[in-house]
Amino acid sequence: MKYIFVSGGVISGLGKGVTTASVALLLKSRGIKVTAIKCDAYMNVDAGTIRPQEHGEVFVTDDGIECDQDIGHYERFINENLNRTNYVTNGQIYQEIIRRERSFEYNGEDVEIVPHVPEEMIRRFKYAGRSNKADVVIIEVGGTVGEYQNVLFIEANRIMKYRDKEDVIHIHVGYLPTPTFLGEMKSKPVQTSVRVLSSSGIQPDFIIGRAEKPIDEPRKERIAWLCNIDKEDVISNPDVDSIYKIPIIFKEQKLDEKILRKLGIKAKKDDLKDWKKSVERIQKNNKVIKIGIVGKYATIGDYTLGDAYISVVESIKHAAWINNIKPEIKWIDAEKFTEGDLKEIDGIVIPGGFGKRGIEGKIKAIKYAREHGLPFLGLCLGLQMAVVEFARNICGLKDANSTEINPKTNYPVIDIMPEQKKFLEKSNYGATMRLGKYPCKLSLGTKASKLYETNEINERHRHRYEVNPKYHQILQKNGLIFSGLSPNKKLVEIIELKNHPFFVATQFHPEFKSRFTDPHPLFMGLIQASNK
Ligand code: GLN
């Protein structure tokens, strides 16, 4: 097994995740079995307990891991389902080491930060490779080099390289700013971050330079001789309008070929034909449609972040591009929602969420969509609020609500799942939601079954509340269609309305399964209806 570490320098947010995903795709396209691991330095065991303002989206895998959004990038690029072995946090590492120490599994040894922490990391990297039957394991180290948090992941890299020189390489992603007051691209920050990396005993094999433009020859030369690497191993990663172009940009610089040579792997040829075809569609699309996401937005100081809905945004794009449509996303703040926000909007998504904030705005938006034939796709909380809206305004259940929002409501049409109650009573919050892949049966003749073109599906979940079984009958009698149910028919998984261009909501998160080359059927439905 071979290993590629990916680190970042200078600033965060350089797109290391996309770089990792792109490298994985390039190798996969050469017939190599790859897997990718995200290492996060936080002490949280997983991302499930971190608030979205701090973490962005929590991505969920088939096997129910609440993880970093980079895992979402990996899946969207290599079009494969990843699992719990693909996500490593300091929290997991320390938890396991302390568990082992308490059960005397170290046989009286003195348990130390070094080597025991990096050794546990290495054990996990190797296990991930073995269990995913990978030839190449790509390991993305979260954060930037030089910070205290991730030094042990870097140390794990050093130890692996020391043991198996031929099998481990390192890609460093750095930033070359072009300050407006200078009008010149500067390479010093990259040189500095490589120096920091070197002081941890790691010499990078490739430097990927994120910058506004491609790096020119003189700057490549400078980076090469100051950082001890060949000029052709300095790879440009300029700003592009779509992240899906990055694998092609790397391919043009023969990054796959160069990596394979360094790792001593012989592989078949591939020109990335299918991927390129999909990228061409991004270019071609001409008709613009506007999709509103009525959500909660995180404002930190002067900046508003939409990262919490990244999979939703990507799913909209995937479905639009394949229909030769250019999607324009409009961020609509649920807390300040007015009907005027939906003027000129062709379709809306109400994404998942937790807690009270913005709830009434979401309900108003759903009411507007229902009454005006505006295409609507509700996701998880989006389904729950669609049921609340329907109960209030069609079934006449005044002030109906979810008990998450109003525990004292007279009509708890959305209620906590019985097995979830126990967890909350014991303050047992970590990884206890209904998580990951569950089967769902679709009713014949519904929009959902037509879009999926099958009657049995598997989708990913992350919730504690459900449509209250006590209200199933009254909701259905008033015309709400349960188009998807759990196999035992107890849980409502998809709802829809007749006589509406597209009014569909899911208790699960279809956005976690949409892929660039394989868009999700429900997003296809939303886009096609919005286009009409
Ligand atoms: N807060 C809701 C629940 O826990 C919805 C969760 C979500 O949208 N992911 O059921």
Coordinates of C-alpha atoms and ligand atoms in Angstrom, one line a residue:
M1 CA 0.0 0.0 0.0
K2 CA 1.2 3.5 -0.8
Y3 CA 0.4 6.7 1.1
I4 CA 0.0 10.3 0.0
F5 CA -0.2 12.9 2.7
V6 CA -1.7 16.3 1.9
S7 CA -1.0 19.3 4.1
G8 CA -1.8 23.0 3.8
G9 CA 0.1 26.1 4.6
V10 CA -0.3 29.9 4.9
I11 CA -4.1 30.1 5.3
S12 CA -7.0 27.7 5.8
G13 CA -9.7 27.4 3.2
L14 CA -7.3 26.8 0.3
G15 CA -9.3 23.9 -0.9
K16 CA -7.1 21.1 0.4
G17 CA -10.2 18.9 0.4
V18 CA -10.8 19.5 -3.3
T19 CA -7.1 19.0 -4.0
T20 CA -7.3 15.6 -2.2
A21 CA -10.5 14.7 -4.0
S22 CA -9.0 15.7 -7.3
V23 CA -5.8 13.6 -6.7
A24 CA -8.0 10.7 -5.7
L25 CA -10.0 11.0 -8.9
L26 CA -6.9 11.2 -11.1
L27 CA -5.5 8.1 -9.6
K28 CA -8.9 6.3 -9.8
S29 CA -9.2 7.2 -13.4
R30 CA -5.9 5.4 -14.0
G31 CA -7.4 2.2 -12.6
I32 CA -5.9 2.5 -9.2
K33 CA -8.1 1.6 -6.1
V34 CA -7.9 4.7 -3.9
T35 CA -9.3 5.8 -0.6
A36 CA -9.1 9.1 1.1
I37 CA -9.0 10.0 4.8
K38 CA -9.7 13.3 6.5
C39 CA -7.8 14.0 9.7
D40 CA -9.4 16.6 11.9
A41 CA -7.4 18.0 14.8
Y42 CA -10.3 18.7 17.1
M43 CA -10.9 16.8 20.4
N44 CA -14.5 16.2 19.4
V45 CA -14.9 12.5 18.6
D46 CA -16.9 13.6 15.5
A47 CA -18.5 16.7 13.9
G48 CA -22.0 15.9 15.2
T49 CA -21.7 18.0 18.3
I50 CA -20.0 21.1 16.7
R51 CA -22.3 24.0 15.9
P52 CA -22.6 24.8 12.1
Q53 CA -21.2 28.4 12.6
E54 CA -18.0 26.8 13.6
H55 CA -17.8 23.7 11.6
G56 CA -19.9 24.3 8.4
E57 CA -21.9 21.3 7.2
V58 CA -21.9 18.0 9.0
F59 CA -21.7 15.4 6.3
V60 CA -23.1 11.9 6.9
T61 CA -21.9 8.6 5.4
D62 CA -23.9 5.4 4.7
D63 CA -22.6 3.9 8.0
G64 CA -23.8 7.0 9.9
I65 CA -20.7 8.9 10.7
E66 CA -21.2 12.6 11.3
C67 CA -18.1 14.0 9.7
D68 CA -16.3 16.8 7.9
Q69 CA -17.6 18.2 4.6
D70 CA -14.4 17.2 2.9
I71 CA -15.6 13.6 3.0
G72 CA -18.5 14.9 0.9
H73 CA -16.0 16.3 -1.7
Y74 CA -14.2 12.9 -1.8
E75 CA -17.5 11.1 -2.5
R76 CA -18.7 13.6 -5.0
F77 CA -15.4 13.3 -6.9
I78 CA -14.6 9.6 -6.8
N79 CA -18.3 8.6 -6.9
E80 CA -17.9 6.0 -4.1
N81 CA -19.4 5.6 -0.7
L82 CA -16.9 6.2 2.1
N83 CA -17.2 5.0 5.7
R84 CA -16.1 5.5 9.3
T85 CA -12.5 4.5 8.5
N86 CA -12.2 7.6 6.3
Y87 CA -12.5 10.1 9.1
V88 CA -10.0 10.4 12.0
T89 CA -10.1 13.0 14.7
N90 CA -7.8 13.6 17.7
G91 CA -10.9 12.9 19.8
Q92 CA -11.1 9.4 18.4
I93 CA -7.4 8.8 18.9
Y94 CA -7.3 9.9 22.5
Q95 CA -10.5 8.2 23.4
E96 CA -9.1 4.9 22.1
I97 CA -5.7 5.3 23.7
I98 CA -7.3 6.0 27.1
R99 CA -9.7 3.1 26.7
R100 CA -6.8 0.8 26.0
E101 CA -4.7 2.1 28.9
R102 CA -7.6 1.6 31.3
S103 CA -8.1 -2.0 30.2
F104 CA -4.4 -2.7 30.6
E105 CA -3.9 -3.3 26.9
Y106 CA -0.5 -1.6 27.0
N107 CA 0.7 -4.2 29.5
G108 CA 2.2 -1.8 32.0
E109 CA 3.9 0.4 29.4
D110 CA 4.3 4.1 30.0
V111 CA 1.8 5.6 27.6
E112 CA 3.2 8.7 26.0
I113 CA 1.9 11.3 23.5
V114 CA 4.8 10.3 21.2
P115 CA 4.9 7.5 20.0
H116 CA 1.5 6.3 21.1
V117 CA -0.6 9.0 19.5
P118 CA 1.0 8.9 16.1
E119 CA 1.2 5.1 16.2
E120 CA -2.6 4.9 16.8
M121 CA -3.0 7.3 13.8
I122 CA -0.8 5.1 11.6
R123 CA -2.8 2.0 12.7
R124 CA -6.0 3.8 11.5
F125 CA -4.5 4.9 8.2
K126 CA -3.4 1.3 7.5
Y127 CA -6.7 -0.1 8.6
A128 CA -8.6 2.3 6.3
G129 CA -6.4 1.2 3.4
R130 CA -6.8 -2.5 4.1
S131 CA -10.6 -2.4 4.8
N132 CA -11.2 -0.4 1.7
K133 CA -8.8 -2.6 -0.3
A134 CA -6.9 0.5 -1.5
D135 CA -3.7 0.5 -3.4
V136 CA -3.2 4.2 -2.5
V137 CA -4.4 5.9 0.7
I138 CA -4.6 9.7 0.5
I139 CA -4.5 11.3 3.9
E140 CA -5.5 15.0 4.2
V141 CA -4.2 16.6 7.4
G142 CA -6.7 19.3 8.5
G143 CA -5.6 22.8 9.5
T144 CA -2.3 24.4 8.4
V145 CA 1.2 23.4 9.2
G146 CA 2.8 25.2 12.1
E147 CA -0.2 25.1 14.3
Y148 CA 0.0 23.0 17.5
Q149 CA -3.2 21.0 16.9
N150 CA -2.1 18.9 14.0
V151 CA 1.6 18.3 14.7
L152 CA 0.9 14.7 15.7
F153 CA -0.6 13.9 12.3
I154 CA 2.5 15.3 10.7
E155 CA 4.6 13.3 13.1
A156 CA 2.7 10.1 12.0
N157 CA 3.6 11.1 8.4
R158 CA 7.3 11.4 9.4
I159 CA 7.4 8.1 11.1
M160 CA 5.7 6.3 8.1
K161 CA 8.1 7.9 5.7
Y162 CA 11.1 7.0 7.9
R163 CA 9.9 3.3 7.9
D164 CA 8.9 3.1 4.2
K165 CA 10.7 5.7 2.2
E166 CA 9.4 4.5 -1.1
D167 CA 5.8 4.2 -0.1
V168 CA 5.0 7.6 1.3
I169 CA 4.9 11.0 -0.4
H170 CA 3.7 14.4 0.7
I171 CA 1.8 17.1 -1.2
H172 CA 1.9 20.6 0.3
V173 CA -0.8 23.1 -0.7
G174 CA 0.3 26.7 -0.2
Y175 CA -1.0 30.1 -1.1
L176 CA 0.6 32.7 -3.3
P177 CA -1.2 36.0 -2.7
T178 CA -1.3 38.9 -5.2
P179 CA -1.8 41.9 -3.0
T180 CA -3.6 44.6 -4.9
F181 CA -1.2 47.3 -3.6
L182 CA 1.7 45.4 -5.1
G183 CA 0.1 43.9 -8.2
E184 CA 2.6 41.0 -8.0
M185 CA 2.3 37.4 -7.0
K186 CA 4.4 36.6 -3.9
S187 CA 5.9 33.3 -3.2
K188 CA 7.4 34.0 0.3
P189 CA 4.5 32.7 2.3
V190 CA 4.8 29.3 0.6
Q191 CA 8.6 29.2 1.2
T192 CA 7.9 30.0 4.9
S193 CA 5.3 27.2 5.3
V194 CA 7.5 24.7 3.6
R195 CA 10.2 25.6 6.0
V196 CA 7.9 25.0 8.9
L197 CA 7.0 21.7 7.4
S198 CA 10.7 20.8 7.0
S199 CA 11.3 21.6 10.7
S200 CA 8.9 18.7 11.4
G201 CA 11.1 16.4 9.3
I202 CA 9.0 16.4 6.2
Q203 CA 10.2 17.4 2.8
P204 CA 7.3 17.8 0.4
D205 CA 7.4 16.0 -2.9
F206 CA 4.9 18.4 -4.6
I207 CA 3.9 22.0 -3.9
I208 CA 0.5 23.0 -5.1
G209 CA 0.3 26.7 -5.4
R210 CA -3.2 28.2 -4.9
A211 CA -3.3 31.6 -6.4
E212 CA -5.5 33.8 -8.5
K213 CA -3.6 32.9 -11.7
P214 CA -1.3 30.1 -12.8
I215 CA 2.2 30.4 -11.3
D216 CA 4.7 31.7 -13.9
E217 CA 8.1 30.2 -14.6
P218 CA 10.3 32.6 -12.6
R219 CA 8.2 32.0 -9.5
K220 CA 8.1 28.3 -10.0
E221 CA 11.9 28.3 -10.2
R222 CA 12.1 30.4 -7.1
I223 CA 9.9 28.0 -5.1
A224 CA 11.8 25.0 -6.5
W225 CA 15.3 26.1 -5.4
L226 CA 14.2 27.6 -2.2
C227 CA 12.1 24.6 -1.2
N228 CA 14.4 21.9 -2.5
I229 CA 12.1 20.4 -5.1
D230 CA 12.1 20.0 -8.9
K231 CA 10.4 22.8 -10.8
E232 CA 8.0 20.5 -12.5
D233 CA 6.8 19.4 -9.1
V234 CA 5.5 22.9 -8.4
I235 CA 1.9 22.6 -9.6
S236 CA -0.5 25.5 -10.3
N237 CA -4.0 25.6 -8.8
P238 CA -5.4 28.9 -10.0
D239 CA -8.9 30.3 -9.1
V240 CA -11.5 28.6 -11.3
D241 CA -15.3 29.1 -11.5
S242 CA -16.0 25.5 -10.7
I243 CA -14.1 23.1 -8.4
Y244 CA -14.9 20.3 -10.9
K245 CA -12.3 21.7 -13.3
I246 CA -9.4 21.2 -10.9
P247 CA -8.8 17.5 -11.7
I248 CA -8.4 18.6 -15.4
I249 CA -6.0 21.4 -14.5
F250 CA -3.9 18.9 -12.5
K251 CA -4.1 16.4 -15.4
E252 CA -2.8 19.0 -17.8
Q253 CA 0.3 19.4 -15.6
K254 CA 0.7 15.6 -15.5
L255 CA 0.3 15.4 -11.8
D256 CA -1.1 11.9 -11.9
E257 CA 1.9 10.7 -14.0
K258 CA 4.4 12.4 -11.6
I259 CA 2.8 10.9 -8.5
L260 CA 2.7 7.4 -10.0
R261 CA 6.4 7.7 -10.9
K262 CA 7.4 8.8 -7.4
L263 CA 5.4 5.9 -5.9
G264 CA 6.7 3.4 -8.4
I265 CA 3.3 2.5 -9.7
K266 CA 2.6 1.4 -13.3
A267 CA -1.0 2.2 -14.4
K268 CA -3.1 2.2 -17.4
K269 CA -3.7 5.4 -19.5
D270 CA -6.8 7.5 -19.0
D271 CA -7.8 10.8 -20.4
L272 CA -10.6 11.6 -17.9
K273 CA -13.1 11.6 -20.8
D274 CA -16.4 11.2 -18.9
W275 CA -15.3 13.8 -16.3
K276 CA -14.4 16.3 -19.1
K277 CA -17.8 15.7 -20.7
S278 CA -19.5 16.7 -17.5
V279 CA -17.3 19.7 -17.1
E280 CA -18.2 20.8 -20.6
R281 CA -21.8 20.9 -19.7
I282 CA -21.0 23.5 -17.0
Q283 CA -19.7 25.7 -19.7
K284 CA -22.5 25.1 -22.2
N285 CA -25.5 25.7 -20.1
N286 CA -27.2 29.0 -21.0
K287 CA -30.6 29.2 -19.4
V288 CA -30.5 30.5 -15.8
I289 CA -32.8 29.4 -13.1
K290 CA -32.9 30.8 -9.6
I291 CA -33.2 28.4 -6.7
G292 CA -33.7 29.9 -3.2
I293 CA -32.3 28.2 -0.1
V294 CA -34.4 29.4 2.8
G295 CA -32.0 28.7 5.7
K296 CA -30.1 30.1 8.6
Y297 CA -26.9 31.8 7.9
A298 CA -23.9 32.2 10.0
T299 CA -22.6 35.8 10.2
I300 CA -19.2 36.2 11.8
G301 CA -18.2 39.8 12.1
D302 CA -18.6 41.3 8.6
Y303 CA -18.8 38.0 6.7
T304 CA -21.7 35.6 6.1
L305 CA -20.9 32.0 5.6
G306 CA -23.0 29.6 3.5
D307 CA -20.7 26.6 4.1
A308 CA -23.3 24.8 6.2
Y309 CA -25.3 23.9 3.1
I310 CA -22.5 22.9 0.8
S311 CA -23.9 19.5 -0.2
V312 CA -27.3 21.1 -0.9
V313 CA -25.6 23.7 -3.2
E314 CA -23.6 21.0 -5.0
S315 CA -26.7 18.8 -5.5
I316 CA -28.5 21.7 -7.1
K317 CA -25.6 22.3 -9.4
H318 CA -25.2 18.7 -10.4
A319 CA -28.8 18.4 -11.3
A320 CA -28.9 21.7 -13.2
W321 CA -25.8 21.2 -15.2
I322 CA -26.9 17.8 -16.5
N323 CA -30.1 19.5 -17.7
N324 CA -27.9 22.2 -19.4
I325 CA -29.1 24.8 -17.0
K326 CA -27.1 27.4 -15.1
P327 CA -28.3 27.5 -11.5
E328 CA -28.2 30.7 -9.5
I329 CA -28.4 30.1 -5.8
K330 CA -30.2 32.8 -3.8
W331 CA -29.6 32.8 -0.1
I332 CA -32.8 33.6 1.7
D333 CA -32.5 34.3 5.4
A334 CA -35.4 32.5 7.2
E335 CA -35.3 34.8 10.1
K336 CA -36.1 37.9 7.9
F337 CA -38.2 36.1 5.4
T338 CA -41.0 38.0 3.5
E339 CA -42.9 36.8 0.4
G340 CA -41.1 39.4 -1.6
D341 CA -37.9 37.2 -1.3
L342 CA -39.5 34.7 -3.6
K343 CA -40.2 37.1 -6.4
E344 CA -38.3 35.9 -9.5
I345 CA -37.4 32.6 -7.7
D346 CA -38.0 29.5 -9.8
G347 CA -37.9 26.9 -6.9
I348 CA -36.9 26.6 -3.3
V349 CA -35.2 24.3 -0.9
I350 CA -35.7 24.2 2.8
P351 CA -32.7 22.5 4.2
G352 CA -32.1 20.6 7.4
G353 CA -31.6 22.3 10.7
F354 CA -32.0 22.3 14.5
G355 CA -33.8 24.6 17.0
K356 CA -36.2 27.5 16.8
R357 CA -34.4 30.2 15.0
G358 CA -36.0 31.0 11.6
I359 CA -38.7 28.4 11.9
E360 CA -41.7 30.6 11.2
G361 CA -40.0 32.1 8.2
K362 CA -39.5 28.6 6.8
I363 CA -43.1 27.8 7.4
K364 CA -44.2 31.0 5.6
A365 CA -42.0 30.1 2.6
I366 CA -43.5 26.6 2.4
K367 CA -47.0 28.0 2.6
Y368 CA -46.2 30.4 -0.3
A369 CA -44.7 27.5 -2.4
R370 CA -47.7 25.3 -1.7
E371 CA -50.3 28.0 -2.6
H372 CA -48.5 29.4 -5.6
G373 CA -47.3 26.2 -7.3
L374 CA -43.6 27.1 -6.7
P375 CA -41.4 24.0 -6.8
F376 CA -40.3 23.0 -3.4
L377 CA -37.9 20.4 -2.0
G378 CA -37.8 20.0 1.8
L379 CA -34.9 18.2 3.5
C380 CA -35.3 16.7 7.0
L381 CA -36.4 19.8 9.0
G382 CA -37.8 21.0 5.7
L383 CA -40.2 18.0 5.7
Q384 CA -41.0 18.5 9.3
M385 CA -42.0 22.1 8.7
A386 CA -44.0 21.2 5.6
V387 CA -46.0 18.9 7.7
V388 CA -46.5 21.6 10.4
E389 CA -47.6 24.0 7.7
F390 CA -50.0 21.5 6.2
A391 CA -51.4 20.6 9.6
R392 CA -52.0 24.3 10.5
N393 CA -53.4 25.6 7.2
I394 CA -55.1 22.5 5.7
C395 CA -56.0 20.3 8.5
G396 CA -57.1 23.2 10.7
L397 CA -54.8 22.2 13.6
K398 CA -54.1 25.6 14.9
D399 CA -50.6 26.2 16.1
A400 CA -49.5 22.7 15.3
N401 CA -45.8 22.3 15.7
S402 CA -42.8 20.0 16.3
T403 CA -42.1 19.3 19.9
E404 CA -38.5 20.3 19.2
I405 CA -39.8 23.9 18.6
N406 CA -42.8 24.0 21.0
P407 CA -42.9 21.2 23.6
K408 CA -46.3 22.4 24.8
T409 CA -48.1 22.5 21.4
N410 CA -51.6 21.1 21.4
Y411 CA -50.9 19.4 18.1
P412 CA -47.5 17.8 18.2
V413 CA -47.5 16.7 14.5
I414 CA -43.8 16.2 14.7
D415 CA -42.5 14.5 17.8
I416 CA -39.4 12.9 19.1
M417 CA -38.8 9.2 18.2
P418 CA -39.4 7.1 21.3
E419 CA -35.8 5.6 21.3
Q420 CA -34.4 9.1 21.0
K421 CA -36.1 10.3 24.2
K422 CA -33.9 8.0 26.3
F423 CA -30.7 9.5 24.9
L424 CA -31.8 13.1 25.6
E425 CA -32.9 12.2 29.2
K426 CA -29.3 11.0 29.8
S427 CA -27.7 13.9 28.0
N428 CA -26.3 11.3 25.6
Y429 CA -25.9 13.5 22.5
G430 CA -22.9 12.1 20.7
A431 CA -23.7 10.0 17.6
T432 CA -27.1 9.0 19.0
M433 CA -29.4 10.5 16.3
R434 CA -31.0 8.2 13.8
L435 CA -28.0 8.2 11.5
G436 CA -26.9 6.9 8.2
K437 CA -28.4 4.6 5.7
Y438 CA -31.9 3.2 6.1
P439 CA -34.2 1.5 3.5
C440 CA -37.4 3.2 2.4
K441 CA -40.3 1.8 0.3
L442 CA -41.9 4.1 -2.3
S443 CA -45.6 4.0 -3.3
L444 CA -46.3 3.3 -6.9
G445 CA -47.5 6.1 -9.1
T446 CA -46.0 8.9 -6.9
K447 CA -43.6 11.5 -8.1
A448 CA -40.9 10.0 -5.9
S449 CA -41.2 6.6 -7.3
K450 CA -41.2 8.0 -10.9
L451 CA -38.1 10.0 -10.2
Y452 CA -36.2 7.2 -8.6
E453 CA -37.5 4.7 -11.2
T454 CA -37.6 2.1 -8.4
N455 CA -39.7 1.2 -5.4
E456 CA -37.0 0.6 -2.9
I457 CA -34.3 3.1 -2.0
N458 CA -31.6 3.7 0.7
E459 CA -31.0 7.2 1.9
R460 CA -29.0 8.8 4.7
H461 CA -30.5 10.2 7.8
R462 CA -29.6 12.6 10.7
H463 CA -32.6 13.4 13.0
R464 CA -34.3 12.8 16.3
Y465 CA -37.8 13.8 15.4
E466 CA -40.4 12.2 13.0
V467 CA -43.9 12.7 11.8
N468 CA -46.0 11.7 14.8
P469 CA -47.9 8.4 14.0
K470 CA -51.0 9.7 15.8
Y471 CA -51.4 12.2 13.0
H472 CA -50.7 10.0 10.0
Q473 CA -54.4 9.5 9.3
I474 CA -55.6 13.0 9.5
L475 CA -52.7 14.3 7.4
Q476 CA -53.4 11.7 4.7
K477 CA -57.2 12.3 4.8
N478 CA -56.5 15.9 4.0
G479 CA -54.5 15.0 1.0
L480 CA -50.9 14.8 2.1
I481 CA -49.3 11.8 0.3
F482 CA -46.8 9.6 2.1
S483 CA -44.9 8.5 -0.9
G484 CA -42.0 6.9 1.0
L485 CA -42.3 4.9 4.3
S486 CA -39.9 2.8 6.3
P487 CA -40.4 -0.9 5.5
N488 CA -42.4 -1.4 8.7
K489 CA -44.6 1.6 7.6
K490 CA -44.1 3.4 10.9
L491 CA -41.8 6.2 9.7
V492 CA -42.8 8.7 7.1
E493 CA -39.7 9.2 4.8
I494 CA -41.1 11.2 1.9
I495 CA -44.2 13.4 1.5
E496 CA -45.6 15.0 -1.6
L497 CA -48.7 16.8 -2.9
K498 CA -50.8 16.2 -5.9
N499 CA -51.9 19.0 -8.2
H500 CA -48.7 20.9 -7.6
P501 CA -45.7 21.1 -10.1
F502 CA -43.3 19.8 -7.4
F503 CA -43.9 19.7 -3.7
V504 CA -41.7 17.0 -2.2
A505 CA -40.0 16.7 1.1
T506 CA -37.8 14.0 2.7
Q507 CA -37.0 13.0 6.2
F508 CA -33.6 11.9 4.9
H509 CA -30.8 13.9 3.3
P510 CA -30.7 13.2 -0.5
E511 CA -28.0 15.9 -0.8
F512 CA -25.5 13.5 0.7
K513 CA -25.8 11.2 -2.2
S514 CA -25.7 13.5 -5.2
R515 CA -22.5 13.2 -7.3
F516 CA -21.1 15.4 -10.0
T517 CA -21.5 12.7 -12.7
D518 CA -24.6 11.2 -11.1
P519 CA -27.1 13.7 -9.8
H520 CA -29.8 12.8 -7.3
P521 CA -33.3 12.0 -8.7
L522 CA -35.1 14.3 -6.3
F523 CA -32.9 17.3 -7.2
M524 CA -33.5 16.4 -10.8
G525 CA -37.2 16.6 -10.1
L526 CA -36.8 20.0 -8.4
I527 CA -34.7 21.4 -11.3
Q528 CA -36.9 20.2 -14.0
A529 CA -40.0 21.5 -12.4
S530 CA -38.3 24.9 -11.7
N531 CA -37.2 25.0 -15.3
K532 CA -40.8 24.7 -16.5
Ligands
GLN1 N1 -34.0 19.0 14.1 C1 -34.7 18.0 13.4 C2 -34.6 16.6 14.0 O1 -33.7 16.4 14.8 C3 -34.2 17.9 11.9 C4 -32.8 17.5 11.8 C5 -32.3 17.8 10.4 O2 -32.8 18.6 9.7 N2 -31.2 17.2 10.1 O3 -35.4 15.7 13.7

